[in-house]
PDB file of C-alpha atoms in Angstrom:
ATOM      1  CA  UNK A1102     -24.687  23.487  17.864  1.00  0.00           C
ATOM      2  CA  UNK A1103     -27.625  20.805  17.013  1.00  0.00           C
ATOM      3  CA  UNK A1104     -26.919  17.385  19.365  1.00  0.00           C
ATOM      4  CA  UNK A1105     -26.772  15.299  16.298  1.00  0.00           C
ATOM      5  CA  UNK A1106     -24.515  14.145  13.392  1.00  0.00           C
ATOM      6  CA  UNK A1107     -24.107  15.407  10.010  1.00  0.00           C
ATOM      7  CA  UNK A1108     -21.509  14.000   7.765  1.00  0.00           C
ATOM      8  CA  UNK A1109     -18.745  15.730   6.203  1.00  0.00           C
ATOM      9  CA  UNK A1110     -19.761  17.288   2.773  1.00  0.00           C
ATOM     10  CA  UNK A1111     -20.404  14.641   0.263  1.00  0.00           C
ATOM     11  CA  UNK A1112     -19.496  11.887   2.590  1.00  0.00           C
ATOM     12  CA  UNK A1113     -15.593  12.285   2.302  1.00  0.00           C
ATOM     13  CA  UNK A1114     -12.908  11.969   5.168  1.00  0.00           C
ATOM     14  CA  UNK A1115     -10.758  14.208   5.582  1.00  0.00           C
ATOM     15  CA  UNK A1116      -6.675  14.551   6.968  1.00  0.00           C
ATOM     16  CA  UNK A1117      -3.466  16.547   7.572  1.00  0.00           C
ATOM     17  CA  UNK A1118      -0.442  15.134   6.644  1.00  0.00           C
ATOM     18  CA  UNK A1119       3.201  15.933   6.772  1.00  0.00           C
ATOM     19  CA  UNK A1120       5.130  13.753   4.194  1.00  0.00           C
ATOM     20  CA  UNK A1121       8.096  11.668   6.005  1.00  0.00           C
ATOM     21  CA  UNK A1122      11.145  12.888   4.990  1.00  0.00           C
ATOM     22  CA  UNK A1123      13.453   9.635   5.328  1.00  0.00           C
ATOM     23  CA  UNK A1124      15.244   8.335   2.078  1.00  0.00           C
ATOM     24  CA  UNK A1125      13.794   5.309   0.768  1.00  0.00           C
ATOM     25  CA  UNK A1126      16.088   2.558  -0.953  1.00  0.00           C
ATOM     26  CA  UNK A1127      15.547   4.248  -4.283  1.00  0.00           C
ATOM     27  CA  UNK A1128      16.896   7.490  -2.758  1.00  0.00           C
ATOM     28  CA  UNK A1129      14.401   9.425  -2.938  1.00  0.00           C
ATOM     29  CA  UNK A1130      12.683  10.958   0.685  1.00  0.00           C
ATOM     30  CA  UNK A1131       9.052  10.658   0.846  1.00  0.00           C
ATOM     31  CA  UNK A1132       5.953   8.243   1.067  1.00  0.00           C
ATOM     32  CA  UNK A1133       4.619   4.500   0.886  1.00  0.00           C
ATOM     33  CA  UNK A1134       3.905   3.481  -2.944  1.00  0.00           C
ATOM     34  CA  UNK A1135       0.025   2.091  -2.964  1.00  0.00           C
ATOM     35  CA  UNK A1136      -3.181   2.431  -4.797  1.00  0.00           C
ATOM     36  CA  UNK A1137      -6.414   2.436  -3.912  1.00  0.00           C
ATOM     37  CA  UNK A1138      -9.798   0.361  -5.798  1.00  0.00           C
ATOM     38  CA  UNK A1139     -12.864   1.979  -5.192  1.00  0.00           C
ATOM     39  CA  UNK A1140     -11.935   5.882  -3.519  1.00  0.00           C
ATOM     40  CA  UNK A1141     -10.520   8.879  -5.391  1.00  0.00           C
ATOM     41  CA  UNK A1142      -8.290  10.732  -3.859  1.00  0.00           C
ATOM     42  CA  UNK A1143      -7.338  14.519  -3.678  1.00  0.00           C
ATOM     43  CA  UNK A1144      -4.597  16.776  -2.660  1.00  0.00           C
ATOM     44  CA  UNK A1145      -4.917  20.715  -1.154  1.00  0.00           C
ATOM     45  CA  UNK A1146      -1.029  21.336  -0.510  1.00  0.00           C
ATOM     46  CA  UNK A1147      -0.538  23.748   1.923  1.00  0.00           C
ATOM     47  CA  UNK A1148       2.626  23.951   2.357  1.00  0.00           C
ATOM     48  CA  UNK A1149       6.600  22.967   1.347  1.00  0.00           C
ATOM     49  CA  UNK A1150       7.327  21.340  -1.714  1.00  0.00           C
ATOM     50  CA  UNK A1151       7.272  17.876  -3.394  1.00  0.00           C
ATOM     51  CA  UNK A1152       5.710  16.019  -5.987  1.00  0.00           C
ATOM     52  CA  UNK A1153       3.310  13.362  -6.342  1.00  0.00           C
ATOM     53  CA  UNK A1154       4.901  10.220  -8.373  1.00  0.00           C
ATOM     54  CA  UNK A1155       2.058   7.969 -10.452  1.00  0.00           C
ATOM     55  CA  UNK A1156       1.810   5.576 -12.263  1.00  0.00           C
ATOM     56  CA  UNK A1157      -1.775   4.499 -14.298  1.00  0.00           C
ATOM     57  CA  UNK A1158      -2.072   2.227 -17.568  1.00  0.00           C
ATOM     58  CA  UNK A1159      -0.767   5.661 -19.385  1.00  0.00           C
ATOM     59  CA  UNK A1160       2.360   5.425 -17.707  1.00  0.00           C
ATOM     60  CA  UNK A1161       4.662   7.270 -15.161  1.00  0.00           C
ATOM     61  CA  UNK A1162       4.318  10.459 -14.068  1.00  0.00           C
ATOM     62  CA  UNK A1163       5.088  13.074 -11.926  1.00  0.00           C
ATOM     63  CA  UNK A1164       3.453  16.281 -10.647  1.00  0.00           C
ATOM     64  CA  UNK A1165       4.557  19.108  -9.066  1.00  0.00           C
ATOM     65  CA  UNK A1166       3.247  20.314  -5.620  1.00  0.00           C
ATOM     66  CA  UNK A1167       3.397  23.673  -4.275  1.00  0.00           C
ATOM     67  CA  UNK A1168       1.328  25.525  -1.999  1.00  0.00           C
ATOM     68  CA  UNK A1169      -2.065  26.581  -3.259  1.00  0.00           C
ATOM     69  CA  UNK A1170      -1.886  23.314  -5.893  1.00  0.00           C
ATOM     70  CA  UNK A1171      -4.566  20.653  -5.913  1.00  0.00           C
ATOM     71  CA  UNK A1172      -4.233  17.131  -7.197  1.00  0.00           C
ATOM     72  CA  UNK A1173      -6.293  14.486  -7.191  1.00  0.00           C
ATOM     73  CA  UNK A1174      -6.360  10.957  -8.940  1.00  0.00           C
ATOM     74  CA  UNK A1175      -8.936   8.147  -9.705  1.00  0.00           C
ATOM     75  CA  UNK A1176      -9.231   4.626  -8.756  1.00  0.00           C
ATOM     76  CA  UNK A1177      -6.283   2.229  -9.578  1.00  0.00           C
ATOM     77  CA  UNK A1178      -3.718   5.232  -9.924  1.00  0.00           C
ATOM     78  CA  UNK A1179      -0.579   3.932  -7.732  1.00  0.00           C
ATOM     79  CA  UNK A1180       1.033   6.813  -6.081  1.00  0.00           C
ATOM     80  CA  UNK A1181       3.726   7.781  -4.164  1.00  0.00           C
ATOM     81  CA  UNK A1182       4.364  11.418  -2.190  1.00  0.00           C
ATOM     82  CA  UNK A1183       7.447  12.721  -2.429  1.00  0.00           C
ATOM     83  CA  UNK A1184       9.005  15.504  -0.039  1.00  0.00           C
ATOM     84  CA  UNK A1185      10.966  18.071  -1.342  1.00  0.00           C
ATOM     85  CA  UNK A1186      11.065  19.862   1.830  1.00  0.00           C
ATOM     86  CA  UNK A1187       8.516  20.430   4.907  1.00  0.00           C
ATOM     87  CA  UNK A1188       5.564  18.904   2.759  1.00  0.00           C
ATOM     88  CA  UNK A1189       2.209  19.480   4.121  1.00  0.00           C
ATOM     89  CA  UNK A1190      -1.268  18.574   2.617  1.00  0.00           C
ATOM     90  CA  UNK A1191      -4.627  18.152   3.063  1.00  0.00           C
ATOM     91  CA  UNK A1192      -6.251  14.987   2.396  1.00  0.00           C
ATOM     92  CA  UNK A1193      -9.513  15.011   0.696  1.00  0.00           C
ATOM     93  CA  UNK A1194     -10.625  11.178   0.558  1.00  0.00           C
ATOM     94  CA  UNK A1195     -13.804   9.775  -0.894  1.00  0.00           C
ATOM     95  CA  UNK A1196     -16.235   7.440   0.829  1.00  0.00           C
ATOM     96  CA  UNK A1197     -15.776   8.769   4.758  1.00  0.00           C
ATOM     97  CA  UNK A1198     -11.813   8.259   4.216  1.00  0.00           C
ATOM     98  CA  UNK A1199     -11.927   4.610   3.403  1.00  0.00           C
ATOM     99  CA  UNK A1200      -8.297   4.715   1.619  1.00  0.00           C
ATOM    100  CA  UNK A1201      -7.132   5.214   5.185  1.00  0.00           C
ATOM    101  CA  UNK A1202      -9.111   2.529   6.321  1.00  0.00           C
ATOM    102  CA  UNK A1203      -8.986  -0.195   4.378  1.00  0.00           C
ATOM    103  CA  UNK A1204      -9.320   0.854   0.781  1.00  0.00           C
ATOM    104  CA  UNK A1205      -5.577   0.613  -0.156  1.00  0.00           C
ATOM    105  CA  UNK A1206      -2.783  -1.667  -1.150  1.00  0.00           C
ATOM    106  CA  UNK A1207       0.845  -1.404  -1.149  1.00  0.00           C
ATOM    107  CA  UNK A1208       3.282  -2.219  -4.145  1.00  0.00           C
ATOM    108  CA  UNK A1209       4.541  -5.032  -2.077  1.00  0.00           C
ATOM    109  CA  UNK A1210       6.297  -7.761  -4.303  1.00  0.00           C
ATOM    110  CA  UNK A1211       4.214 -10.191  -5.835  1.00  0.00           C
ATOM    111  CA  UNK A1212       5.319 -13.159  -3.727  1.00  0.00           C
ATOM    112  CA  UNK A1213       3.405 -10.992  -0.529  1.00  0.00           C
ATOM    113  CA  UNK A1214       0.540 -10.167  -2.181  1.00  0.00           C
ATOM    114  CA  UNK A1215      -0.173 -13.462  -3.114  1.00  0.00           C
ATOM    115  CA  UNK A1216      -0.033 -14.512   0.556  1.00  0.00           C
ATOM    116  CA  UNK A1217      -2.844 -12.402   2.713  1.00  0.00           C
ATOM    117  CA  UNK A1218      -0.734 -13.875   5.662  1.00  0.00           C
ATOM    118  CA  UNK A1219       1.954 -12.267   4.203  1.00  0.00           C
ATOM    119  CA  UNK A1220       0.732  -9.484   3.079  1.00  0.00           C
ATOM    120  CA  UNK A1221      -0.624  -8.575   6.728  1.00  0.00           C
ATOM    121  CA  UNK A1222       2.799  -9.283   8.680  1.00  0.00           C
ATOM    122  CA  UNK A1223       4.505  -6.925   5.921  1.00  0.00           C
ATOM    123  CA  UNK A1224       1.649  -4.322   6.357  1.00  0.00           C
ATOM    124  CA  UNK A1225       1.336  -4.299  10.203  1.00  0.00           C
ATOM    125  CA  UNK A1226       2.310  -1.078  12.188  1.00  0.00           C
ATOM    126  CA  UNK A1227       2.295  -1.388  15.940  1.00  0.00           C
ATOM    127  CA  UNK A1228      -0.537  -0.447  17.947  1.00  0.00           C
ATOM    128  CA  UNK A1229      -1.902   0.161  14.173  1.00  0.00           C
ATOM    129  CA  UNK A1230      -0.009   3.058  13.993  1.00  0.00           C
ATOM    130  CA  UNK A1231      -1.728   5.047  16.537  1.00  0.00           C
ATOM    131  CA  UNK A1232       0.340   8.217  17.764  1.00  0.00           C
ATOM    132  CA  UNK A1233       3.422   7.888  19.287  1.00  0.00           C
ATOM    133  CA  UNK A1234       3.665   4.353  17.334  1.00  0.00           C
ATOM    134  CA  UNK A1235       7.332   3.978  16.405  1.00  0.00           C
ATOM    135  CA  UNK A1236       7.883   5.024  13.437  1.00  0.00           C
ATOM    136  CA  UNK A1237      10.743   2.876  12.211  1.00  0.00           C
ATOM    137  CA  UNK A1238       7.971   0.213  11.009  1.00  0.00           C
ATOM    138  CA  UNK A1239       6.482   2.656   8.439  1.00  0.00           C
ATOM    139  CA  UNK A1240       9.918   3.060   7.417  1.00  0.00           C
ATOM    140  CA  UNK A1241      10.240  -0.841   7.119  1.00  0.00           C
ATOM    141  CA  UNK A1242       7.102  -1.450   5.034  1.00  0.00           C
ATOM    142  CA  UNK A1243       7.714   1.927   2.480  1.00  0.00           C
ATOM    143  CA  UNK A1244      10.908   0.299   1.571  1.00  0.00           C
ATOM    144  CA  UNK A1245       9.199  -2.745   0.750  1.00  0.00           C
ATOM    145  CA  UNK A1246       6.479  -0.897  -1.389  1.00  0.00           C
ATOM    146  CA  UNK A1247       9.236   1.044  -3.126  1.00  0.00           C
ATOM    147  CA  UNK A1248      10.916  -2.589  -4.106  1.00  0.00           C
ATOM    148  CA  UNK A1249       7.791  -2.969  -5.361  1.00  0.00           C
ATOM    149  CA  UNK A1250       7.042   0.309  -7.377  1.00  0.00           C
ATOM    150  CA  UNK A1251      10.062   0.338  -9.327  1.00  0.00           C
ATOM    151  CA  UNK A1252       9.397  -3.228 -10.440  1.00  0.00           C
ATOM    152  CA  UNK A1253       5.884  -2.063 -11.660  1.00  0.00           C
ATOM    153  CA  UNK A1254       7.909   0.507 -13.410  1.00  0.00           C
ATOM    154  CA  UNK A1255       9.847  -1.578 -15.199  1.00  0.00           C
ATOM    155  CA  UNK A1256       7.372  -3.769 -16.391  1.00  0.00           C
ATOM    156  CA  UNK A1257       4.901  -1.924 -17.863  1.00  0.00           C
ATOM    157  CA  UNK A1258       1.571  -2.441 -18.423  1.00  0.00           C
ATOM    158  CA  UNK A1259       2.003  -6.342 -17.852  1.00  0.00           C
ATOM    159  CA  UNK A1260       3.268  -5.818 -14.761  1.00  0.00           C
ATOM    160  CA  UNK A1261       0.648  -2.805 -12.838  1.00  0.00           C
ATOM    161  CA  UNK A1262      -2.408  -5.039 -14.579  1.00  0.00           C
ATOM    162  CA  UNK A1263      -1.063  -8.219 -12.573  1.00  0.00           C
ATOM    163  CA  UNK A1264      -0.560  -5.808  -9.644  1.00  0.00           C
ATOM    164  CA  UNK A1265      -4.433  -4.638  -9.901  1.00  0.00           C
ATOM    165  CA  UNK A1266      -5.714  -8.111 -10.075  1.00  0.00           C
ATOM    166  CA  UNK A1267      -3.611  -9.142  -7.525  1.00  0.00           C
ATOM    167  CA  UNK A1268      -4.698  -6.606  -5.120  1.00  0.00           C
ATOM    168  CA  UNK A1269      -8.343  -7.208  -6.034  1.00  0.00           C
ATOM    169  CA  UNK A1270      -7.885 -10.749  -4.637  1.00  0.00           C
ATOM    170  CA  UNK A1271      -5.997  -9.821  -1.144  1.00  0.00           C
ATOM    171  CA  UNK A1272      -9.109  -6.821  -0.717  1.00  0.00           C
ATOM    172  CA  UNK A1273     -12.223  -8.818  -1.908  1.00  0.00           C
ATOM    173  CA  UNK A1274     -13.358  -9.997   1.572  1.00  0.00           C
ATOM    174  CA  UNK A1275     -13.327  -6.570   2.542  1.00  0.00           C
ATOM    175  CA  UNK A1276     -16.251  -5.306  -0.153  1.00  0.00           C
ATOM    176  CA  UNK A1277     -18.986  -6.162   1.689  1.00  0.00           C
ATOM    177  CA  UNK A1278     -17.818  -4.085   5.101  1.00  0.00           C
ATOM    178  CA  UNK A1279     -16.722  -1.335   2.282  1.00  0.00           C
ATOM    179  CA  UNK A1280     -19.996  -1.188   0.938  1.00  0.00           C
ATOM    180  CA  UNK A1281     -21.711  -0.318   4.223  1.00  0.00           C
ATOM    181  CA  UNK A1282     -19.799   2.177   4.450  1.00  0.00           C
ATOM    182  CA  UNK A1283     -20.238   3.593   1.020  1.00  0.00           C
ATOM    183  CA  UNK A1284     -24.075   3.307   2.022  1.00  0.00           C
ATOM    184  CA  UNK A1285     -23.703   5.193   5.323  1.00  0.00           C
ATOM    185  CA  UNK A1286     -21.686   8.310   3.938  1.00  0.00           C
ATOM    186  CA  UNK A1287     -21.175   9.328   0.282  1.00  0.00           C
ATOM    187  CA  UNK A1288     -24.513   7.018  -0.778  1.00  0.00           C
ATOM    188  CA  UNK A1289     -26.636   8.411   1.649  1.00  0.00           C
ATOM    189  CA  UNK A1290     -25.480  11.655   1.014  1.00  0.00           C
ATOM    190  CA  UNK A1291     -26.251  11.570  -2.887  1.00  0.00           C
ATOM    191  CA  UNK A1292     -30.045  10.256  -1.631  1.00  0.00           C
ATOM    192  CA  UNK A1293     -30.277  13.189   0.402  1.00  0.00           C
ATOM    193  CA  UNK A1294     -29.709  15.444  -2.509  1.00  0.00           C
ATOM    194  CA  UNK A1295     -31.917  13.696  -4.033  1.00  0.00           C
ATOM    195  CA  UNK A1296     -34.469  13.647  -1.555  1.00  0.00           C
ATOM    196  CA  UNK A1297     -34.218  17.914  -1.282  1.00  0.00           C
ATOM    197  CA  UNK A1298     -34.851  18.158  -4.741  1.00  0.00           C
ATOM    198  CA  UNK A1299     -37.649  16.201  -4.777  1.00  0.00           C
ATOM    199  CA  UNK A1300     -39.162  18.249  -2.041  1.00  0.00           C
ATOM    200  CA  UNK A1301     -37.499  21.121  -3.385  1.00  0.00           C
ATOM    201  CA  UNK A1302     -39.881  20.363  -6.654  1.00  0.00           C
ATOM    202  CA  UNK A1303     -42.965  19.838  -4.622  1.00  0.00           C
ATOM    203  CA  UNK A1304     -42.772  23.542  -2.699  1.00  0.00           C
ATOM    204  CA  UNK A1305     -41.630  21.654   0.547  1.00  0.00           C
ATOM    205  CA  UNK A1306     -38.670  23.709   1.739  1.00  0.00           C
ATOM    206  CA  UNK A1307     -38.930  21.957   5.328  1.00  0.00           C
ATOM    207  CA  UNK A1308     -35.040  20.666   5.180  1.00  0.00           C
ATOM    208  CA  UNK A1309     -34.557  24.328   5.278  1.00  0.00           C
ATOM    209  CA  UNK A1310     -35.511  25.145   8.234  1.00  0.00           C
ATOM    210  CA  UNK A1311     -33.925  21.967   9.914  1.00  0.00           C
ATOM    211  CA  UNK A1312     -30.338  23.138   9.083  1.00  0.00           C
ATOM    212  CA  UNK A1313     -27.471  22.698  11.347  1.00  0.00           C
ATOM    213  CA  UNK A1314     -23.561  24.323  11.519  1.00  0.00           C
ATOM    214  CA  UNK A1315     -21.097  21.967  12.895  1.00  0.00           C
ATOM    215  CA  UNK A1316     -17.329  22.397  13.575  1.00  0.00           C
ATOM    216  CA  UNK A1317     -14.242  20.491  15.146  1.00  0.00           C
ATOM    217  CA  UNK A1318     -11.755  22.402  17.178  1.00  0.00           C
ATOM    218  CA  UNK A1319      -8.820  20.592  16.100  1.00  0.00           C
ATOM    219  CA  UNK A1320      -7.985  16.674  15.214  1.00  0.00           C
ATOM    220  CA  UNK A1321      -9.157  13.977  16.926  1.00  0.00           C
ATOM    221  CA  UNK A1322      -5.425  12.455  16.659  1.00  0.00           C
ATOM    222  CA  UNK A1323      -1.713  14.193  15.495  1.00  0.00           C
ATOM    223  CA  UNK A1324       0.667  12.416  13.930  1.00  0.00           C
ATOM    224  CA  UNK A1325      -0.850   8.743  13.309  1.00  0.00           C
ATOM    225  CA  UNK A1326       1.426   6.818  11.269  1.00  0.00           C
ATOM    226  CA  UNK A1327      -0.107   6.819   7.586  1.00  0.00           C
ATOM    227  CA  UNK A1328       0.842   5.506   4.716  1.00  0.00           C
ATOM    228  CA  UNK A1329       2.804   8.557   3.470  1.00  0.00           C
ATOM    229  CA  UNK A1330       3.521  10.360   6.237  1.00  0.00           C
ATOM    230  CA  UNK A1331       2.034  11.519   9.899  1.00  0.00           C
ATOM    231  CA  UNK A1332      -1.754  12.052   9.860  1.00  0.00           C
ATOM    232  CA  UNK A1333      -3.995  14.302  11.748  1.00  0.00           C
ATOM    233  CA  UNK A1334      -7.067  12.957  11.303  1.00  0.00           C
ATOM    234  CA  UNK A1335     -10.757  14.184  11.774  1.00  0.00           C
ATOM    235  CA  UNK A1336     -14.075  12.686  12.138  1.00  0.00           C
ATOM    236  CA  UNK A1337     -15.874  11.821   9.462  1.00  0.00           C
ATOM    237  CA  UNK A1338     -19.343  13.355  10.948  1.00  0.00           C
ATOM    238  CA  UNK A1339     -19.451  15.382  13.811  1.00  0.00           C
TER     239      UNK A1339
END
């Protein structure tokens, strides 16, 4: 293998997840409520059963998921995974997996999100969640989320555009760290494409013959506490 790095394709981050399969307040066993503002987000289910809850300025809904399905939603979609037993997915997440760093918010109630301090303290998993973190802390802030989501649900419209602006205001001092990463993954990969069709158009097939295979053996990390259930994660470039 070449001794260098090479992103993931497209820039994205990738992850395996297994939905937690506690009840929330609502009743209903799955994930954290939350959205993300600049990533979209897709889903390879591999295996058990669920369903993916959203809700967008069309509405609520909810999708099926079954092995083999794939799912994936835009900016400012808030979603929620539901298990229906043993769900397992794989995470397909734009922008070298910035929803999992960073680029996402929870449905807290409004009072939170309107405090960063707040917000923070409600957020906050200990030893940020890293494996073997207890998990009766992602518990604590899903239930606070799902407060939250079925209060967007009931109000409509009103209610998920305050939620949006809201979370634009708790996130902004993260855009310019965001944005460097957007440059260093997905952005420089769409320049590279670029770049090989441009040489590509001149007769230069040099890139060609610089091409590299990479692989990972297995995650860098099982079972770190996400917001919808345990993560393995991988690198973004290897």
């Amino acid at each position: 293998m070449p001794d260098r790095s090479a992103p993931l394709p497209g820039g994205i981050g990738l992850s395996r997840l297994r939905v937690y399969d506690t009840v929330a307040p609502d009743g209903v066993v799955g994930g954290t409520p939350h959205v993300h503002l600049c990533c979209t987000e897709g889903y390879v289910v591999t295996g058990g059963e669920g369903a993916v809850q959203t809700l967008t300025s069309a509405g609520y809904r909810e999708t099926p998921l079954r092995p083999g399905a794939v799912v994936w939603f835009e900016p400012g979609t808030v979603h929620r995974l539901v298990n229906g037993g043993g769900l397992t997915i794989v995470v397909l997440m734009q922008n070298s997996g910035l929803p999992e760093a960073g680029d996402a918010v929870l449905t807290f109630p409004p009072e939170v999100l309107a405090d960063p301090a707040a917000y923070a303290a409600a957020a906050a998993l200990p030893d940020g969640g890293a494996p073997g973190a207890d998990v009766t802390a992602a518990y604590r802030r899903r239930d606070l989320a799902v407060t939250g989501f079925q209060a967007l649900r009931a109000g409509g419209p009103t209610a998920l555009a305050a939620f949006h602006g809201a979370a634009m205001a708790l996130r902004r001092p993260l855009l310019a760290r965001w944005r460097e990463r957007w440059a260093a993954g997905a952005g420089r990969a769409a320049a590279g494409t670029g770049e090989q069709l441009d040489a590509l158009g001149r007769g230069d097939p040099g890139h060609l013959g610089a091409a590299g295979v990479y692989a990972v053996g297995e995650p860098v990390e099982r079972g770190r506490l996400g917001m919808c259930g345990l993560l393995d994660t991988y690198p973004a470039a290897v």
